[in-house]
């Protein structure tokens, strides 16, 4: 590739990059906007994010649109305003409604099983795959390749034409 | 009509059992006449199931509430549209619908192969009929749509309000088409194992079936997301519900299969793995149907627990797993590889990595979904896992897949040289770094969002470079203009370039998912008509919403309270939204109809969360009711639907039948002249396949 062609390519990429910057311009959301205007709201939000809603099958409490769920969220915000921690708020809700509404498994006891198994499975999979590829590579080194079918005249002509073109474009394209 | 329908089901069951036996015996004894009887049974079973399905629909349309199923899912005021869709509204009808679609696809497969694959077809027909016989047995014994009640109520219970949405007529059939279509590749795989024809023929024969199934599964899942987004009224499209997960599981393994099958076709490797993937995907399709309808795990899709069905399905899945595993074990020596992986830096290794990640994702989702059952079995207490678990486990896998999406298609087969790596990955890496830097400068600090966009740019650039290289090579070799060369490039290898388009769609969809990191939400209670509120979008727009008034009206099947909100964006009026709360006849639940204002990059999503004294308002005592609104701005959600459309376009490109010889299309397998096939392969190699 000569220097002019290289500069042209670089220019094209800079232009594309500039367009991308314009397209994906994405200012940060102010945290204040995301939070409810209540004291200790972070603790309440963290607790609500860990709980499933008893009023919407399968939905988390934070997104359940039912009026009863809204009332429960309000209660949690009010308790948070009184100074309760996230763990206290979660336990308060579970004590009233039952352990089955915990939406995020605990990282201890039987709940730990939920967190450990997926990464463990992936790790085992990686180990098996790496071992299998290594063994396969070792077998490949032992195999003596048979000579392939000779190339046809048509293919030879097309290959020659393509190679000429490839060389003409500096070997970068085609 | 209903009696005819019930008789049709029983006759279909008898015929399916007969046909399965005849097909297997005919195949084993090399008796074409007996095997043909089995194949013909497939077509007759389809006709009988069509009659039974029409009978169920007729019972809905005729308000025949003496039938338990009709009374449970319909009522007199229900629009005709939903009465027809009543066939798949509940467990009983949807099992009939499942069997109907499976028998349709089975008949098509039998007719399509009446003069081909004759040594496989008896076993294919036999396997299909065994699956059909299982479903028919469940239907006639424990889930019969024609079960009558001791009395005929004057009206039915009505359809669940959440199902009274037009997506009801689109999403379940599409998903079921995907589930059932995958039974065809499964049957061919079993036939290959039984007959010992373990070369790649069963794979090339079922290639389009696999793609068709994948197409329907993909679109079924996306349609379900769209339905959840507009109907459930909480602002999201995917909440890791067990039934949503169940539809994702076969999609993940089917996608792994679509990739690993290429290694078998190109290199004669992974034969056993592909068998296991096909069997696994089929079983996951059955699991999805089982989870949807058994009610064993709490879900918005299940409304009652049906233990007999749960045990029957578990039994079938266990038997199918054992039989299929035994067959694979029996043929293990013939399923050995014809070639070896020569390097970690090769397309084979990249595809294996991709398979590993898909299976890991499947395992993580399956684990989370079954967690309540596992913990209940171990300690007697159900531990459910919600979206935070899936997001924490799934996002790293998703990001790795995104990286492999860019690497897999362009890395060389067998062993990549340093030059190959440089040539193929320099520009994608430049694009990834540029996009990440641009977003960083734009204020984005969310690591997962940055990675998604960077890796997405990497993957899209590899596709763009591939299209460019291929088009240029073709233009040079064939002397064509660029646009013509581009079109012919795709026509000559629809599967490959269709696949690239699917990759682009998936990247766009992932970028749409990443937008959720910047969702904005606000809840305003006690708003009175005339009052306004504002919300700031992550893209810097300011939405002003003015509560104009409240109205109510009777709709076909109940009553709706409708709020009118005038919307301005950055001071300019952009229209009105009318979120609603609906009460349905015969049902006590309140249903939300959201208001949605879409832009190319974000949605304004409005929920009427509460109305003060709605009874008083409708009786005229409270003409200006206060209302509670939940307002959300969901950035990049439209990209998810755009990505879905691009994926559909790519799959259709790959699925599109080859044109006649000389028109530029690829002739069907086996019809291409050897010299032309060699020339085409040579061209593909020149283009960097």
XYZ file of C-alpha atoms in Angstrom, chain A residues 1 9-10 12-13 16-18 20-21 23-29 33-34 36 49-50 52-53 56-60 62-67 70 73-74 99-107 110-111 113-122 124-126 129-141 143 145 148-152 154-155 158-159 161-163 165-166 169-174, chain B residues 232-234 239 241 269-270 298-300 337 339-344 349 352-353 356-357 360 363-364 367 371 374-375 378-379 381-389 392-393 397 414 419 423 427 430-431 434-435 438-439 441-446 449 453 461 468-469 472-473 476-478 514-515 517-521 523 535-540 592 600 607 609 630 635-636 639 676 678-679 682-683 686:
194
model
C 0.000 0.000 0.000
C -7.888 4.848 4.122
C -6.977 6.548 7.378
C -12.081 7.319 5.620
C -11.780 5.653 9.006
C -16.446 6.995 9.990
C -15.219 7.372 13.579
C -16.425 10.977 13.726
C -19.976 7.209 15.051
C -19.100 9.701 17.777
C -24.397 8.950 16.386
C -23.664 7.415 19.743
C -23.228 10.654 21.701
C -24.565 9.523 24.976
C -24.446 11.781 27.994
C -24.477 10.298 31.470
C -27.723 10.314 33.333
C -32.709 11.987 38.418
C -32.742 8.234 38.846
C -36.509 8.954 44.433
C -33.961 -4.903 43.559
C -33.439 -8.187 45.448
C -39.679 -10.718 43.784
C -43.174 -9.358 43.834
C -47.061 -10.137 39.924
C -46.142 -13.750 39.065
C -42.503 -13.938 38.038
C -41.822 -10.185 38.185
C -39.372 -8.427 40.476
C -39.086 -3.067 41.417
C -41.054 -3.423 38.176
C -44.360 -4.904 39.312
C -47.076 -2.475 38.183
C -49.708 -3.572 40.721
C -51.012 -1.032 43.252
C -46.462 0.110 44.866
C -42.359 -0.342 47.801
C -43.593 2.710 49.692
C -38.633 -16.688 51.859
C -39.811 -17.650 48.372
C -39.942 -13.958 47.398
C -36.179 -13.591 47.607
C -35.175 -12.827 44.013
C -31.404 -13.075 44.325
C -30.016 -16.245 45.919
C -27.909 -15.707 49.025
C -24.186 -16.201 48.642
C -27.805 -23.653 49.488
C -28.052 -20.295 47.673
C -25.009 -23.456 44.773
C -26.829 -21.174 42.335
C -23.814 -18.882 41.991
C -21.096 -21.529 41.900
C -22.451 -23.992 39.358
C -22.586 -21.844 36.159
C -18.954 -20.600 36.366
C -17.836 -24.038 37.505
C -19.584 -25.594 34.518
C -17.905 -23.104 32.196
C -14.935 -27.526 33.367
C -16.038 -26.944 29.766
C -12.936 -24.856 29.057
C -12.175 -28.235 25.336
C -8.518 -27.300 25.800
C -7.638 -30.920 26.599
C -9.567 -32.164 23.563
C -7.947 -29.664 21.188
C -4.494 -30.552 22.533
C -5.143 -34.246 22.012
C -6.529 -33.546 18.552
C -3.441 -31.486 17.667
C -1.207 -34.298 18.817
C -3.115 -36.751 16.598
C -2.929 -34.305 13.679
C 0.871 -34.242 13.981
C -1.293 -38.035 10.440
C -1.641 -36.181 4.573
C -5.042 -33.875 -2.906
C -6.834 -34.148 -6.256
C -4.911 -32.144 -8.877
C -6.328 -28.692 -9.609
C -8.365 -28.351 -12.839
C -10.409 -23.796 -15.025
C -9.450 -23.438 -11.400
C -9.066 -18.388 -12.060
C -6.437 -18.732 -9.360
C -6.199 -14.210 -12.400
C -7.046 -13.690 -8.770
C -3.420 -13.794 -7.717
C -5.357 -8.961 -9.021
C -4.279 -9.560 -5.439
C -3.802 -4.288 -5.057
C -0.755 -4.702 -2.892
C -1.839 -8.027 -1.471
C -4.217 -6.417 1.015
C -7.516 -7.068 -0.715
C -9.233 -9.762 -2.819
C -47.294 -6.596 30.865
C -46.911 -2.906 31.606
C -43.693 -2.867 33.598
C -37.753 -10.767 32.792
C -39.507 -15.920 33.484
C -15.349 -33.499 12.565
C -17.714 -33.276 15.581
C -44.286 -20.327 38.816
C -44.558 -18.231 35.698
C -46.832 -15.691 34.043
C -13.616 -37.528 13.365
C -9.761 -34.803 10.610
C -8.162 -33.149 13.621
C -7.995 -29.643 15.024
C -4.520 -28.424 14.167
C -4.301 -25.178 16.092
C -5.960 -23.079 18.766
C -11.230 -23.812 17.560
C -15.712 -24.864 19.362
C -15.296 -21.896 21.685
C -18.812 -23.985 24.579
C -20.214 -20.525 25.330
C -22.502 -22.634 29.103
C -26.559 -24.510 31.368
C -26.655 -21.262 33.370
C -29.739 -24.087 36.254
C -33.225 -23.885 40.912
C -33.638 -28.444 42.874
C -33.653 -26.571 46.194
C -32.715 -30.862 48.480
C -34.028 -28.855 51.436
C -37.699 -24.895 50.299
C -37.916 -23.228 46.902
C -35.198 -20.731 46.089
C -36.116 -18.733 43.030
C -33.601 -16.685 41.100
C -34.502 -13.403 39.480
C -33.036 -11.189 36.774
C -30.003 -10.010 38.824
C -28.689 -13.615 38.864
C -24.541 -11.388 36.470
C -24.001 -14.850 35.043
C -20.876 -15.065 28.483
C -6.968 -25.405 10.061
C -0.406 -12.589 8.335
C -5.001 -8.863 7.604
C -9.474 -2.830 11.033
C -9.321 -0.143 15.152
C -13.116 0.124 14.919
C -12.524 4.027 18.118
C -16.073 3.285 19.256
C -15.928 7.854 21.301
C -18.348 6.582 23.928
C -15.485 10.869 25.461
C -19.273 11.083 25.243
C -19.483 10.384 28.973
C -20.297 6.674 29.007
C -18.624 5.022 31.987
C -20.630 1.821 32.216
C -21.975 -0.901 27.781
C -20.357 -1.417 21.758
C -16.406 -4.466 10.916
C -16.093 -5.813 0.692
C -13.440 -8.434 -0.002
C -14.239 -6.907 -4.955
C -12.905 -10.388 -5.706
C -12.489 -8.631 -10.579
C -12.865 -12.287 -11.500
C -16.224 -12.062 -13.256
C -27.056 -2.514 26.656
C -29.328 0.545 26.560
C -28.149 0.340 31.728
C -29.400 3.882 31.167
C -33.157 3.438 31.685
C -34.796 6.379 33.408
C -37.914 5.993 35.497
C -43.475 7.632 39.331
C -38.495 13.608 32.534
C -34.978 13.811 31.113
C -33.863 11.235 28.551
C -30.297 9.831 28.557
C -29.882 11.284 25.072
C -30.460 14.754 26.497
C -52.757 -2.104 31.804
C -35.180 5.736 16.506
C -48.193 3.460 32.431
C -50.548 2.883 37.405
C -45.151 5.596 35.863
C -32.919 4.031 25.484
C -32.091 1.852 22.473
C -32.565 -1.234 18.266
C -19.026 -26.369 -11.681
C -15.132 -27.367 -8.069
C -15.133 -23.980 -9.792
C -12.366 -22.411 -5.891
C -14.136 -19.041 -6.106
C -10.415 -17.051 -3.436
